[in-house]
CSV table of C-alpha atoms and ligand atoms in Angstrom, one decimal:
chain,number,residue,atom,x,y,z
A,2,UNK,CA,64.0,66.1,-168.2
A,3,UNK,CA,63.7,66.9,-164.9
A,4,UNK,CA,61.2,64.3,-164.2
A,5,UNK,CA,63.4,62.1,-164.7
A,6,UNK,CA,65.7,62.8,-162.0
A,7,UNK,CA,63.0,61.4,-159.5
A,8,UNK,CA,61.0,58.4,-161.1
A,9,UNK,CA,58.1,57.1,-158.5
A,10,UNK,CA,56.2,55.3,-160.3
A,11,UNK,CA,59.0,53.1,-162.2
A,12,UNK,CA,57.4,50.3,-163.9
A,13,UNK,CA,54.7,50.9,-162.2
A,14,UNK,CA,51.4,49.8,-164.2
A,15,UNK,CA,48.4,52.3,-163.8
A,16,UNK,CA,45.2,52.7,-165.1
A,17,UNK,CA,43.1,56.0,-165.7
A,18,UNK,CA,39.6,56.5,-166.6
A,19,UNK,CA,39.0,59.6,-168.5
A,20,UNK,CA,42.1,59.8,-169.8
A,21,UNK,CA,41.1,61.8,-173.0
A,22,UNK,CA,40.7,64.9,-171.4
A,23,UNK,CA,41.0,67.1,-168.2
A,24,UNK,CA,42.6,66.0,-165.1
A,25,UNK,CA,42.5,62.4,-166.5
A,26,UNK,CA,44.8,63.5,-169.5
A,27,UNK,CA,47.2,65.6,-166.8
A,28,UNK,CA,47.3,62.6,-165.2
A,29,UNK,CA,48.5,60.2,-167.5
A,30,UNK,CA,51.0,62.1,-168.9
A,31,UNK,CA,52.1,63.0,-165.5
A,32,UNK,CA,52.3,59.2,-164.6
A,33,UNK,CA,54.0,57.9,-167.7
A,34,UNK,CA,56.3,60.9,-167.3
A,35,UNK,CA,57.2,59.3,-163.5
A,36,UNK,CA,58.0,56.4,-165.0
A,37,UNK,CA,54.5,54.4,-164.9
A,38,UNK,CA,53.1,52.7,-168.0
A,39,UNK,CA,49.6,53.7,-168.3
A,40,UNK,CA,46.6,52.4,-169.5
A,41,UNK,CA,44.2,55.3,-170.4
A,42,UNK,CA,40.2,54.5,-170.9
A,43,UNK,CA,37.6,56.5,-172.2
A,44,UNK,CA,35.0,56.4,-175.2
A,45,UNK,CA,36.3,58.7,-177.5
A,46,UNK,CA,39.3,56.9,-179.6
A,47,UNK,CA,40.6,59.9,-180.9
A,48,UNK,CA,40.3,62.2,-177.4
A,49,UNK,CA,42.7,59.2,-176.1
A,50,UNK,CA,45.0,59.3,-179.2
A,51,UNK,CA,45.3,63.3,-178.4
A,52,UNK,CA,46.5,61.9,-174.7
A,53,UNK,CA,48.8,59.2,-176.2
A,54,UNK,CA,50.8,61.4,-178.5
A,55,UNK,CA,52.3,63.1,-175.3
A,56,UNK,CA,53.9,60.1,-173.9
A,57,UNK,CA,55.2,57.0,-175.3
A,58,UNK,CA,54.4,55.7,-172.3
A,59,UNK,CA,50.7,56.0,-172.6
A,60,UNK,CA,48.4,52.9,-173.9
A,61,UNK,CA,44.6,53.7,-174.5
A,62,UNK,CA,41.6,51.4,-175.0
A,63,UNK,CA,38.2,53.1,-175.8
A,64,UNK,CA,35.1,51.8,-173.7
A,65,UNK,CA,32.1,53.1,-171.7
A,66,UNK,CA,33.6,52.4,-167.8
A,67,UNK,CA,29.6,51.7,-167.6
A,68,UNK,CA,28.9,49.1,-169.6
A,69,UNK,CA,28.9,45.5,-167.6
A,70,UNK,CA,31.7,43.8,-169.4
A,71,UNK,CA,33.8,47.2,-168.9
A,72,UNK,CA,36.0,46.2,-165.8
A,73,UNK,CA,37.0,42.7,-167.4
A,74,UNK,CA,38.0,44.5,-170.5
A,75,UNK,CA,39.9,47.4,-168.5
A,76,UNK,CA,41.9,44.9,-166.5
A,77,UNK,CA,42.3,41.9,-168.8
A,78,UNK,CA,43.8,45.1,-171.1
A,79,UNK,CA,46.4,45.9,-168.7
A,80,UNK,CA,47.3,42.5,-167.9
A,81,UNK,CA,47.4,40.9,-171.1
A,82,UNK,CA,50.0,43.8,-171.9
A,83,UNK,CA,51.8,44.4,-168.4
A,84,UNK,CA,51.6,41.0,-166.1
A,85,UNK,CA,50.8,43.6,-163.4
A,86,UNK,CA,48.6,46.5,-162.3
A,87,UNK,CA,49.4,48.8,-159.3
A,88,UNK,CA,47.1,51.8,-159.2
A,89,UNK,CA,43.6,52.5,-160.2
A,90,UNK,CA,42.6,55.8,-160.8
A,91,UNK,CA,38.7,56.0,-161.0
A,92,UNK,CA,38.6,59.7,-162.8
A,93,UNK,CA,35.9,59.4,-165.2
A,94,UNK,CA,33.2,61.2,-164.1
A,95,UNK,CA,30.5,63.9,-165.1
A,96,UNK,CA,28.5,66.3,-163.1
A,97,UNK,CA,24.9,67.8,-163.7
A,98,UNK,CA,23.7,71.2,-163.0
A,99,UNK,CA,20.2,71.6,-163.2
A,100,UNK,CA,17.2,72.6,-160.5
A,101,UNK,CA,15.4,70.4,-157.6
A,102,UNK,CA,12.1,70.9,-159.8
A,103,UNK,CA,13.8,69.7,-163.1
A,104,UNK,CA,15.8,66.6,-161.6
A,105,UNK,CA,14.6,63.3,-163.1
A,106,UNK,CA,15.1,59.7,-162.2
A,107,UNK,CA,16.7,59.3,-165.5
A,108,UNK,CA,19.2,61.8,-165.1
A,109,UNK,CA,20.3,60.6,-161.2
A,110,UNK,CA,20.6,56.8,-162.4
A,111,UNK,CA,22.7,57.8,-165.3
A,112,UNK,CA,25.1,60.1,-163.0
A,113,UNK,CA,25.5,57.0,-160.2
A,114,UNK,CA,26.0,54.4,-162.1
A,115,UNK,CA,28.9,56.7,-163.8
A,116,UNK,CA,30.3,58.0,-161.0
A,117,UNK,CA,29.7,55.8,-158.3
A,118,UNK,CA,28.6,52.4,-159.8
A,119,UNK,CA,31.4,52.2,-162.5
A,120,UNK,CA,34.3,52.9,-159.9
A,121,UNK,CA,32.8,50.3,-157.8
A,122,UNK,CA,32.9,47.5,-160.0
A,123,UNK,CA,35.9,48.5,-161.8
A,124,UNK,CA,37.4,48.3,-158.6
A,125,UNK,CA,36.3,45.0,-157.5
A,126,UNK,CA,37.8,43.1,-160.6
A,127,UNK,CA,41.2,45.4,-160.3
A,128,UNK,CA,41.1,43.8,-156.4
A,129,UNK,CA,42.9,40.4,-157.1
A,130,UNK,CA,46.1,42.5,-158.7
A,131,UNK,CA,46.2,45.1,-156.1
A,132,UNK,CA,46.5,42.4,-153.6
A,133,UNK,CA,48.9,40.6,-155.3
A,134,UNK,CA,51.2,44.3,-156.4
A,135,UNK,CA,49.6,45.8,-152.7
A,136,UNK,CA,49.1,48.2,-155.0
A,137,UNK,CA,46.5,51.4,-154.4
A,138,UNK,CA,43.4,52.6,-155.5
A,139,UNK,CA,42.4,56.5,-156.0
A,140,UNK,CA,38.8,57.8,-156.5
A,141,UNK,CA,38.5,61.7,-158.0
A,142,UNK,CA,35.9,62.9,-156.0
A,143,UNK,CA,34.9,66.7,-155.4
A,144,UNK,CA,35.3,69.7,-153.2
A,145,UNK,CA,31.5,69.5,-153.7
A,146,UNK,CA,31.8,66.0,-152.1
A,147,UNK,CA,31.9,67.3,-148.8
A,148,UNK,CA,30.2,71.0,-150.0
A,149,UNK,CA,27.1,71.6,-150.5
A,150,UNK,CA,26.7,72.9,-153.9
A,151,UNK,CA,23.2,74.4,-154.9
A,152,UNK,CA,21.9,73.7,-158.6
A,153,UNK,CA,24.2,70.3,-158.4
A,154,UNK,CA,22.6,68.2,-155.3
A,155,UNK,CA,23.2,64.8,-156.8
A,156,UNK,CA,26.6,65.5,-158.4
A,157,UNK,CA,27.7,66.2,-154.8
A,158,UNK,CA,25.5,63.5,-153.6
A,159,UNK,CA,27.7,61.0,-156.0
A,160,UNK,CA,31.0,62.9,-154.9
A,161,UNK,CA,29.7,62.4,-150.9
A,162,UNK,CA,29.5,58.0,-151.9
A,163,UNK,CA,32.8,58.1,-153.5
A,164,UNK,CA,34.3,59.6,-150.5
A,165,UNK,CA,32.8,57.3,-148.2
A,166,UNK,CA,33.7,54.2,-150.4
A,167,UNK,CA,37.0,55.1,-150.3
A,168,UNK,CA,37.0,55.6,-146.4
A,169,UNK,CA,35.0,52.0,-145.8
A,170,UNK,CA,37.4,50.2,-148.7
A,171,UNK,CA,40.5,51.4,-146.9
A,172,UNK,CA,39.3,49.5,-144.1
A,173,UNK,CA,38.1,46.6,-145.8
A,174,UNK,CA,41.7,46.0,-147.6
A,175,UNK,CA,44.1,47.4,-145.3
A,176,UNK,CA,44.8,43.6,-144.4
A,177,UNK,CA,45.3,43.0,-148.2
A,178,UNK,CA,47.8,46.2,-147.9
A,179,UNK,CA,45.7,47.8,-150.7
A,180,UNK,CA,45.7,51.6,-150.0
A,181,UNK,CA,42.6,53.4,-151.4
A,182,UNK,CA,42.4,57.3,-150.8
A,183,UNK,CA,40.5,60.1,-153.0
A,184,UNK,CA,41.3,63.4,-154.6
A,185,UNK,CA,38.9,66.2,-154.2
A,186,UNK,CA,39.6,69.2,-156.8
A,187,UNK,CA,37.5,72.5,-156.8
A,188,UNK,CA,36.9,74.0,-159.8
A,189,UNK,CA,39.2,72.6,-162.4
A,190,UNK,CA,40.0,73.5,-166.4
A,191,UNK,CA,38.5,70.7,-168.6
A,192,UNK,CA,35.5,69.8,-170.4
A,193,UNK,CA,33.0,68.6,-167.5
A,194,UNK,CA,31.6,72.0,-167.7
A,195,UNK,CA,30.7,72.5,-171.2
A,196,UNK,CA,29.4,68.7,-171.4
A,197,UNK,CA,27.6,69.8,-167.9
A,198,UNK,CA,24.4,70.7,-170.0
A,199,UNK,CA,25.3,74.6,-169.2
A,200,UNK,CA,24.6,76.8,-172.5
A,201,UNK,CA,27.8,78.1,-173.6
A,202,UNK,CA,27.4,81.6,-172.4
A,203,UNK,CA,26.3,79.8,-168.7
A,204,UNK,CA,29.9,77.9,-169.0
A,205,UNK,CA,31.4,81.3,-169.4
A,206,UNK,CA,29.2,83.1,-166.4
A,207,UNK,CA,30.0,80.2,-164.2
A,208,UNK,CA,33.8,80.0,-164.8
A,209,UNK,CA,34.2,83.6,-163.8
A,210,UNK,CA,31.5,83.4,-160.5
A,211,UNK,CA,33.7,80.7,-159.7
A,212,UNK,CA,36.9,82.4,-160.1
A,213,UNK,CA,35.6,85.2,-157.9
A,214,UNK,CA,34.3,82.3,-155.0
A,215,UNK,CA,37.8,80.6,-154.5
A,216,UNK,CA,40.2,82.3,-152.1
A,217,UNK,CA,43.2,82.0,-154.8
A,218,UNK,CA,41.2,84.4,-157.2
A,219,UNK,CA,41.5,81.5,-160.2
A,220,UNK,CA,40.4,78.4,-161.2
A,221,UNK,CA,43.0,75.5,-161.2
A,222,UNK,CA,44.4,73.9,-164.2
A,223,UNK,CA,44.2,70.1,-164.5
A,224,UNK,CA,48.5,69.8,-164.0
A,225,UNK,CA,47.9,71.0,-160.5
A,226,UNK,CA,45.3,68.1,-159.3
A,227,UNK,CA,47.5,65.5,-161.7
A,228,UNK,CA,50.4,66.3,-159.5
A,229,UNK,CA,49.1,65.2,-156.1
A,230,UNK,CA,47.2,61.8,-157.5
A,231,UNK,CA,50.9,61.1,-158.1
A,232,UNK,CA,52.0,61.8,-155.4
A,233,UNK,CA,49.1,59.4,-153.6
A,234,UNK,CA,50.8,56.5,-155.6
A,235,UNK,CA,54.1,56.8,-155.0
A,236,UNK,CA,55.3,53.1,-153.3
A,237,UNK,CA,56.7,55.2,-151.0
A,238,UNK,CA,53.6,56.7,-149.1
A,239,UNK,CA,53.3,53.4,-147.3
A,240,UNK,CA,51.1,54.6,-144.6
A,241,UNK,CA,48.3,56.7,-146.2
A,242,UNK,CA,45.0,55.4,-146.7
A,243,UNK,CA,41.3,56.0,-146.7
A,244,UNK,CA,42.2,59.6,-147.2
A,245,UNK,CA,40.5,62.4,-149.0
A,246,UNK,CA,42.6,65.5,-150.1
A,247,UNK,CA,41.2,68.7,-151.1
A,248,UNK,CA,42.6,71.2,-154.0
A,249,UNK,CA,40.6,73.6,-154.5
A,250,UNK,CA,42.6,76.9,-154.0
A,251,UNK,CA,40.5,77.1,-150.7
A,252,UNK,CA,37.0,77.2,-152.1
A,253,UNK,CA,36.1,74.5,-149.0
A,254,UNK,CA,37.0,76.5,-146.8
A,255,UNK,CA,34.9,79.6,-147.3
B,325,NAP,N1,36.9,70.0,-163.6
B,325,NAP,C1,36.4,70.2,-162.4
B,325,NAP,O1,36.0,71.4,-162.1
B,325,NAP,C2,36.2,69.1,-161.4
B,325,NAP,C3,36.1,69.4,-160.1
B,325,NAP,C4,35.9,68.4,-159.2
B,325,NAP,C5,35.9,67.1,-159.6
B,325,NAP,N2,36.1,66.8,-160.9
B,325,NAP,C6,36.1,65.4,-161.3
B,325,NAP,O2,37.3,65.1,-162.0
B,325,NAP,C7,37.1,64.0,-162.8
B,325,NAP,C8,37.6,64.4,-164.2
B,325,NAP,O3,36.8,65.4,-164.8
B,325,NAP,P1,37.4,66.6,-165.7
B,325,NAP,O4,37.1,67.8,-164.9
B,325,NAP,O5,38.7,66.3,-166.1
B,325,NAP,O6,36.3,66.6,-166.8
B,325,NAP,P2,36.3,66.1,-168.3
B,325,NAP,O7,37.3,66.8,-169.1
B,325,NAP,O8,34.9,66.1,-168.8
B,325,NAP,O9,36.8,64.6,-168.2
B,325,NAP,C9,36.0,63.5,-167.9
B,325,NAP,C10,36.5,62.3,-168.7
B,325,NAP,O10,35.7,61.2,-168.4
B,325,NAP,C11,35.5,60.5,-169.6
B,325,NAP,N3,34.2,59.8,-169.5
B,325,NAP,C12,33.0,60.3,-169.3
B,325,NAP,N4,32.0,59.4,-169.3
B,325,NAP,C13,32.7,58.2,-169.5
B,325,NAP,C14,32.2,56.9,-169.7
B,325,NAP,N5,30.9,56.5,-169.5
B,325,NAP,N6,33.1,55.9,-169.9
B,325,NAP,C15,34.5,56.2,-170.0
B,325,NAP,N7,34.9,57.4,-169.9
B,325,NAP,C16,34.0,58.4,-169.6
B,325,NAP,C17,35.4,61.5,-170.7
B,325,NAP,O11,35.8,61.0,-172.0
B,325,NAP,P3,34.8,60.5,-173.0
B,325,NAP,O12,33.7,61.5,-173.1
B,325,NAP,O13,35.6,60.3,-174.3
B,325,NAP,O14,34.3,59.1,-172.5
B,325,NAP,C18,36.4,62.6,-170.2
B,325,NAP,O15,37.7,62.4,-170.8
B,325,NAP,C19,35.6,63.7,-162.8
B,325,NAP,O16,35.3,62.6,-161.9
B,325,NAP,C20,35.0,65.0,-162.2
B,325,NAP,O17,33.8,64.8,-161.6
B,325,NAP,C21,36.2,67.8,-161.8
């Protein structure tokens, strides 16, 4: 119960996209655990069931973060059942591996309009209850946002927008006292891997190249990225915005 001891995010309302797995799952259950109640999104009911079952705390409503009536779902959720919402975290997200000569239109729209478009315009309808909580917004973003990562040009290229929206929205709410920073994990455990497109025995190949690549010798495990995106909404880090924090064991800087 040692959470319990310090509780940030008291009654705190907070939304997470991709909460049914990964580093959106650690980070629900971190949140409710600080005290937040959370509102967990994803498309798979049962993936967000799996996530709800660790803390009372945790709420979950199944949708594509894509579709155009999304964000009015997503926040009319929250407030119907809260009065209130405090922090956004945009965390849904996929990457794609695959070659300069196999990239297709198809493919790039579909990754920017989840990773950069749904953010965006989940953002903008969360905007009139941030400014009225001066609450905070936090985009998951990449070490391969600022990286260059060969085999996965327009994941990074989607990761190197977020990054930038989240510098030029920090300006643009700043008056509103809406703080907007991103997270930026290297190589993390979860699915985005084996839903990459990666054959299994790739997923395997990769995980250990990585492994080797980052100065810590490991991959990280969801818990440790979960931690700091609490940390960036505590009320009490009143003066940090348009940030973007890096955990990666190192990886960006070799
Ligand atoms: N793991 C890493 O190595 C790593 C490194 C850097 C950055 N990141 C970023 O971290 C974030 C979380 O990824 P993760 O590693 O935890 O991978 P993950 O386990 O694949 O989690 C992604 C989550 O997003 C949800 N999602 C995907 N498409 C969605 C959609 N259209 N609508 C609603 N939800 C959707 C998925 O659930 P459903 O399929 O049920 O919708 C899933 O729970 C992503 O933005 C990723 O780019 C990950």
């Amino acid at each position: 119960m040692e959470h319990q001891t310090s509780r940030p995010l008291d009654d705190r309302v907070v939304i997470v996209t991709g909460a049914g797995s990964g580093i959106g799952r650690a980070t629900a259950v971190a949140r409710a655990e600080a005290g937040a109640h959370v509102l967990g999104v994803g498309r798979r009911r049962a993936a967000l069931e799996e996530t709800a079952t660790m803390h009372p705390g945790i709420a979950t409503l199944a949708v594509d973060v894509r579709l155009e009536q999304a964000p009015e779902l997503i926040i009319g959720s929250a407030i119907d059942r809260w009065k209130q919402l405090d922090v956004l975290v945009n965390n849904a997200g996929a990457s794609v591996r695959v070659s300069f000569d196999e990239v297709t239109r198809t493919r790039i729209t579909d990754l920017f309009d989840l990773n950069v478009i749904a953010p965006t315009m989940l953002t903008q309808a969360a905007l009139p209850h941030l400014r009225r909580s001066r609450g905070s917004v936090i985009n998951i973003s990449s070490t391969f946002g600022h990286r260059p990562q060969p085999g996965a040009a327009h994941y990074a290229a989607t990761k190197a927008a977020l990054e930038q929206l989240t510098r030029t929205w920090a300006l643009e709410l700043a008056k509103d006292g809406v703080r907007v920073n991103a997270i930026a994990p290297g190589p993390t455990e979860s699915e985005a891997l084996s839903v990459s497109g990666l054959p299994a025995e790739d997923v395997i190949r990769v995980k250990r190249e990585q492994a080797d690549q980052i100065p810590l010798g490991r991959r990280g495990e969801p818990g440790e990225v979960a931690t700091w995106i609490v940390h960036f909404a505590d009320p009490t880090a009143t003066w940090l915005t348009g940030q973007v924090l890096t955990i990666d064991g190192g990886l960006e800087l070799v």
